[in-house]
Coordinates of C-alpha atoms and ligand atoms in Angstrom, one line a residue:
X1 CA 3.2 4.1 -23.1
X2 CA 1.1 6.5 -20.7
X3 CA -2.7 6.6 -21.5
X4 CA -4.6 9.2 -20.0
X5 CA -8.4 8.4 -20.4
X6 CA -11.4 10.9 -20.0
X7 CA -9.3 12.8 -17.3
X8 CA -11.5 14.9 -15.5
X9 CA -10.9 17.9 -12.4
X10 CA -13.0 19.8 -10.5
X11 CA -12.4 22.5 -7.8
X12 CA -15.4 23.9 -5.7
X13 CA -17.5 22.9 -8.5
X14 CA -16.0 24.8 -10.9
X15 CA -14.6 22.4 -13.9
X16 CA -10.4 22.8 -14.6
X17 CA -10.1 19.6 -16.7
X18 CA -12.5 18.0 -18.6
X19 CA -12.2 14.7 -20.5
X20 CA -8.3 14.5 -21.4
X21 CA -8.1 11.8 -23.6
X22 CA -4.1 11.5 -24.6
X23 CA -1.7 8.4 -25.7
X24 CA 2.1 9.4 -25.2
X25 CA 4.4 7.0 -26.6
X26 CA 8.1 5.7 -24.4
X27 CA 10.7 8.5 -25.1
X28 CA 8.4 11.0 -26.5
X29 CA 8.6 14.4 -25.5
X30 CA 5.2 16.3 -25.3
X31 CA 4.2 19.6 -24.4
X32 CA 1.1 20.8 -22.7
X33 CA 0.7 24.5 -24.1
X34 CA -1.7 26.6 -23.4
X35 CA -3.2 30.0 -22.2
X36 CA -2.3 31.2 -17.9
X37 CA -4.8 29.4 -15.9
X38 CA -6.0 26.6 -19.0
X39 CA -5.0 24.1 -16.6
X40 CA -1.3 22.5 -17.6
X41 CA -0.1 22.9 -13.9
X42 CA -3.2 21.1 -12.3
X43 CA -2.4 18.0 -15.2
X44 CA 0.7 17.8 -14.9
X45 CA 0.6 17.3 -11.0
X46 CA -2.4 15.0 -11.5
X47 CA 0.3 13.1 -13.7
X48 CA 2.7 13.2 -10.9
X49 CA -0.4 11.8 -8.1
X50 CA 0.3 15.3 -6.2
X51 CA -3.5 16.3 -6.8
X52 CA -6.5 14.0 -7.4
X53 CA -8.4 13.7 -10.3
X54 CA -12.1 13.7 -10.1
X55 CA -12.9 11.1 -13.0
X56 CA -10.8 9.3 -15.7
X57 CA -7.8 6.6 -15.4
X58 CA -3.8 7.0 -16.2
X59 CA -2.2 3.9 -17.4
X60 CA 1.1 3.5 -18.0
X61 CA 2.4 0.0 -19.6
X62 CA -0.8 -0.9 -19.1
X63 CA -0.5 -0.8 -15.5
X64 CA -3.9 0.9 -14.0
X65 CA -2.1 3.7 -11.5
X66 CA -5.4 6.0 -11.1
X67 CA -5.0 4.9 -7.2
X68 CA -1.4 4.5 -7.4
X69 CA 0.2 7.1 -4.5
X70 CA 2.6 9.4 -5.7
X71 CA 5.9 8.1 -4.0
X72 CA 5.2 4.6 -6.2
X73 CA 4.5 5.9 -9.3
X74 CA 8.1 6.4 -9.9
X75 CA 7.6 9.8 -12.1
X76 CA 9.2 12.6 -11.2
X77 CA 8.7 16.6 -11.5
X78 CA 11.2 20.1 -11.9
X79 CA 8.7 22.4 -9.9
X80 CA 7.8 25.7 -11.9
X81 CA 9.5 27.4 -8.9
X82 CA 12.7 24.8 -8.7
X83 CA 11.8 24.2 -5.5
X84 CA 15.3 23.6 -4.6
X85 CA 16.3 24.3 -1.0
X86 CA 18.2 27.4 -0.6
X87 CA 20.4 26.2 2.9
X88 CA 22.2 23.4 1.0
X89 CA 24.3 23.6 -1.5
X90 CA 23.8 22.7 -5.4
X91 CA 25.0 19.4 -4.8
X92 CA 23.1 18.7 -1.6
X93 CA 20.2 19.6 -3.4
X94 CA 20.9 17.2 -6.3
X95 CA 21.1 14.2 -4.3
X96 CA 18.3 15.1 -1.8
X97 CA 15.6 12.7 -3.4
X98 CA 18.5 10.1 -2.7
X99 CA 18.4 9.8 1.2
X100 CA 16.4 7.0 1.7
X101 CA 17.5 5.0 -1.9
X102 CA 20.7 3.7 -1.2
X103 CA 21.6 1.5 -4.3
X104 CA 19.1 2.9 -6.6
X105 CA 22.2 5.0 -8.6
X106 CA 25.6 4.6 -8.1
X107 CA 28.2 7.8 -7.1
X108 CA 29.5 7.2 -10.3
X109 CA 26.2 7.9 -12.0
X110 CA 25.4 10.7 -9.8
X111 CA 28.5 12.1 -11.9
X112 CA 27.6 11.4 -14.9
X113 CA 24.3 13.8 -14.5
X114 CA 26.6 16.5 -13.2
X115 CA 29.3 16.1 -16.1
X116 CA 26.2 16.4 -18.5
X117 CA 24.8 19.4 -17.1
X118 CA 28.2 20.8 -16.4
X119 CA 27.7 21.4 -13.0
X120 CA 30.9 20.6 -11.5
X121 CA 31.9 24.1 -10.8
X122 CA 29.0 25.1 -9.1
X123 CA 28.5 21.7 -6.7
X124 CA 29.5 23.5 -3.6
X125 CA 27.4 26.9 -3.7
X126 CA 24.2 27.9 -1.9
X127 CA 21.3 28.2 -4.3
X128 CA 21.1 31.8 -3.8
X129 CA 24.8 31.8 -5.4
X130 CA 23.6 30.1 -8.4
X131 CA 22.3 32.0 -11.8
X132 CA 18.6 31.3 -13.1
X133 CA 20.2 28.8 -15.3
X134 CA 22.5 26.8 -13.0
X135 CA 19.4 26.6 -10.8
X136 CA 17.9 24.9 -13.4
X137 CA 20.5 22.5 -14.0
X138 CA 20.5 21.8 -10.3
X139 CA 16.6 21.3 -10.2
X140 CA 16.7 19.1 -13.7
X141 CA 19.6 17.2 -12.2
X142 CA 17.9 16.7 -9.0
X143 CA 14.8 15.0 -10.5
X144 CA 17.3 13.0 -12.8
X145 CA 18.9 11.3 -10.7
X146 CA 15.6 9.3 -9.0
X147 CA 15.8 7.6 -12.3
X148 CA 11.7 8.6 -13.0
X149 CA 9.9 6.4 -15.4
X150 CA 8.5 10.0 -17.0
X151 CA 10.2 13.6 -16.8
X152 CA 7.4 16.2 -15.9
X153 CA 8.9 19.8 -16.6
X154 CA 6.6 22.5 -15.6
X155 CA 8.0 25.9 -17.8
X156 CA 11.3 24.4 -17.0
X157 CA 12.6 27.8 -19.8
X158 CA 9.9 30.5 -18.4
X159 CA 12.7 32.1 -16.3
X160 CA 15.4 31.9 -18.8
X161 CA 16.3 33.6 -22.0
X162 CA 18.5 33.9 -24.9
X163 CA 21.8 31.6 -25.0
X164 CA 20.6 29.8 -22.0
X165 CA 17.3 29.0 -22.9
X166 CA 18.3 27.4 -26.3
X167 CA 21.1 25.4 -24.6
X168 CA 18.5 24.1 -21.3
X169 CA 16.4 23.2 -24.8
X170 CA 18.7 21.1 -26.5
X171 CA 20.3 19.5 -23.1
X172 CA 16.3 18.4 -22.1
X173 CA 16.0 17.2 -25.7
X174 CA 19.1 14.8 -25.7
X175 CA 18.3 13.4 -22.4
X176 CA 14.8 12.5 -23.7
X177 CA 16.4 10.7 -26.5
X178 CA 19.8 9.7 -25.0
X179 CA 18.0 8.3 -21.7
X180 CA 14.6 6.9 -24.1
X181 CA 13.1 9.3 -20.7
X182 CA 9.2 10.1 -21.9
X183 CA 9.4 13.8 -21.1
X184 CA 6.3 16.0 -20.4
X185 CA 6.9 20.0 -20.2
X186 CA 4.2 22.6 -19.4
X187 CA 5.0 25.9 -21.6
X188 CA 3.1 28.8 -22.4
X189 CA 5.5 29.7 -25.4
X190 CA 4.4 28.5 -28.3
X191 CA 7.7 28.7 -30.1
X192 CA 9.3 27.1 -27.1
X193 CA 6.6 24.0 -27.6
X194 CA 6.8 23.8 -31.6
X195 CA 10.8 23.1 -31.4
X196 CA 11.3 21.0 -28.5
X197 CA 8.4 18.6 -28.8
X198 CA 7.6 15.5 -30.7
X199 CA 4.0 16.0 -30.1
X200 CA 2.1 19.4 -28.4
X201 CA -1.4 19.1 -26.6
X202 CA -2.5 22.6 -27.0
X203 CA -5.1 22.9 -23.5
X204 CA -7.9 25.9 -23.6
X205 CA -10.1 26.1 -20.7
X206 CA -9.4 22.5 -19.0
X207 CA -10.0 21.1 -23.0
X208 CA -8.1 19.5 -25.7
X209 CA -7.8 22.3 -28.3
X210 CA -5.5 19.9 -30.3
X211 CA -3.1 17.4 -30.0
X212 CA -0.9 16.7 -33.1
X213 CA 3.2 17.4 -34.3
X214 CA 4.8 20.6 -34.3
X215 CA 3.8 20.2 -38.0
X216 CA 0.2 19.5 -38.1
X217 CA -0.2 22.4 -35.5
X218 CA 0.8 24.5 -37.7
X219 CA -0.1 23.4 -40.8
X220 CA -3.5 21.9 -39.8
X221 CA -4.7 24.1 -37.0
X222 CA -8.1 21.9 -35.9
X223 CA -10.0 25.1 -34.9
X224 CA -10.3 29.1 -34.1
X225 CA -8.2 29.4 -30.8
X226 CA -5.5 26.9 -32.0
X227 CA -5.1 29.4 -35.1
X228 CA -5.2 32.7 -33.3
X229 CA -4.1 32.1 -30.0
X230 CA -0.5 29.9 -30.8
X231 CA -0.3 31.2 -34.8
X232 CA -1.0 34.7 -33.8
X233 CA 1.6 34.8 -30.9
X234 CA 4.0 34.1 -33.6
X235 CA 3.1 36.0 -35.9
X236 CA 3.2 38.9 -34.0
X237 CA 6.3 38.0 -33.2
X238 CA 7.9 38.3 -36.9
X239 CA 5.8 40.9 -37.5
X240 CA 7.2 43.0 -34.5
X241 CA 11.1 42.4 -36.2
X242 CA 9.8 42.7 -39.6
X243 CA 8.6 46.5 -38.7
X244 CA 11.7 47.3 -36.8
X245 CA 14.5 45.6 -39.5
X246 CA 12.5 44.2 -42.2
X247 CA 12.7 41.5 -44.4
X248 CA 16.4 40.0 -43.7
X249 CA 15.9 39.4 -40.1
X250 CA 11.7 38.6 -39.6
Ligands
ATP301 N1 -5.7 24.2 -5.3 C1 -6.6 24.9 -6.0 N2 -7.8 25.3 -5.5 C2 -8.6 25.9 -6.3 N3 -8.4 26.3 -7.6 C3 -7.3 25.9 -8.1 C4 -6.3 25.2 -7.4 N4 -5.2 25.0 -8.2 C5 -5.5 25.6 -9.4 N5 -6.7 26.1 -9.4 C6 -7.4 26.8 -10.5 O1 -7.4 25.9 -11.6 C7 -7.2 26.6 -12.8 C8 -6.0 26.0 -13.6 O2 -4.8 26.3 -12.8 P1 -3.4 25.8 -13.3 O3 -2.4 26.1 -12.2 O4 -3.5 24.3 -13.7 O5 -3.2 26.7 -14.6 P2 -1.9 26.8 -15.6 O6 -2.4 26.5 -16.9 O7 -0.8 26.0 -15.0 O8 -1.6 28.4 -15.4 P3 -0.1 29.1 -15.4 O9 0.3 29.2 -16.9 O10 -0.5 30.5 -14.9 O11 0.8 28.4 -14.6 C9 -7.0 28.1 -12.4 O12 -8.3 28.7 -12.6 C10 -6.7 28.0 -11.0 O13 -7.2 29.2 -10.3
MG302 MG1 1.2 26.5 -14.2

């Protein structure tokens, strides 16, 4: 389990998180949505041990790992950019995080990932050959094969649509549950957060707005911006079809 207690971040004084109090159970997947600029970036990296929180503790299997360096935490991150590195190829790229780990996963596993996100075709282009979604699939398999003890995802889907999006959705959701990987992912979208997740921590202004199901958000909405911010996206949303081809397809 990974406790995150009164979770605090400041930058030149001005507050960006303030007391994030969250429990997120082994093999959970949980989204942090929220508004551009609430703050799911800067927790997610703080997470990760990239940046440095100002108060609070993270614990995970009730291991203390507040002052724990990122490199022995043992989570790992898909950058919101990919970050992958555009003069290697795709497969290069996937087993970059490798180089100093000999022994830590086998060849054999190494094609396992690949076979699951059906990357064997692509293994020998340059990243600037690759779609939006095969970079994905690189940058997810990339991360996957460290073996981290948590998956953090930040808008792994932001750059994809359609087809794609939905099939990035439901490969991250089986390797949550296949792999029992706990599985954070930064989103914007609410629609995107209610039908991947097991839980969503909806963030306004470095605050917990709520944290609860896909169900109770929507059925229990614990205050104002919960309701019309992520309610009001989708209702728009239906609305929009609704005017354009009525009932039968809103
Ligand atoms: N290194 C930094 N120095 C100063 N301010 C920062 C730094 N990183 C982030 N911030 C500020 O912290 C706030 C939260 O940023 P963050 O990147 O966490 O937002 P976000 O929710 O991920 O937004 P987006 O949806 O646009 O990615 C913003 O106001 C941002 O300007
Ligand atoms: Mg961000």
């Amino acid at each position: 389990m990974l406790k995150l207690q009164y979770i605090g971040k400041q930058y030149n004084q001005k507050v960006i998180l303030e007391n994030i109090n969250l429990e997120i159970n082994t093999g959970e997947i949980v989204s942090l949505l929220g508004p551009s600029g609430s703050g799911k970036t800067t927790l997610l990296n703080i997470i990760l041990g990239l940046t440095k929180m100002d108060q609070g503790k993270i614990i995970f299997n009730d291991t203390d790992l507040s002052n724990v360096p990122m490199k022995k935490r043992g989570f790992n991150i898909v950058f919101q950019d990919y970050a992958l590195f555009p003069h290697l190829n795709a497969y290069e790229n996937i087993v970059y995080g490798l180089r100093n780990k000999k022994g830590l996963v086998s060849e054999r596993e190494i094609q396992e990932y690949i076979e699951f996100l059906e990357l064997e075709p692509h293994l020998k282009k340059k990243i600037g050959e690759l779609s939006g979604g095969q970079k994905q699939r690189v940058a997810l398999a990339r991360t996957l094969v460290t073996k981290p003890k948590i998956l953090l995802l930040d808008e792994p889907l932001s750059a994809l649509d359609g087809v794609i999006k939905e099939s990035i959705k439901e490969r991250i959701k089986s390797i949550a549950k296949e792999f029992k990987l706990t599985t954070i992912i930064v989103t914007h979208d609410p629609e995107e957060a209610l039908t991947l997740s097991d839980k969503i921590l909806i963030i306004n202004n470095g605050s917990i707005s709520q944290f609860g199901t896909p169900y109770e958000i929507m059925n229990q909405p614990s205050n104002d911006f919960v309701k019309e911010f992520i309610l009001k996206q989708l209702q728009i949303k239906r609305q929009n079809i609704y005017n354009l081809f009525g009932e039968k397809y809103a």
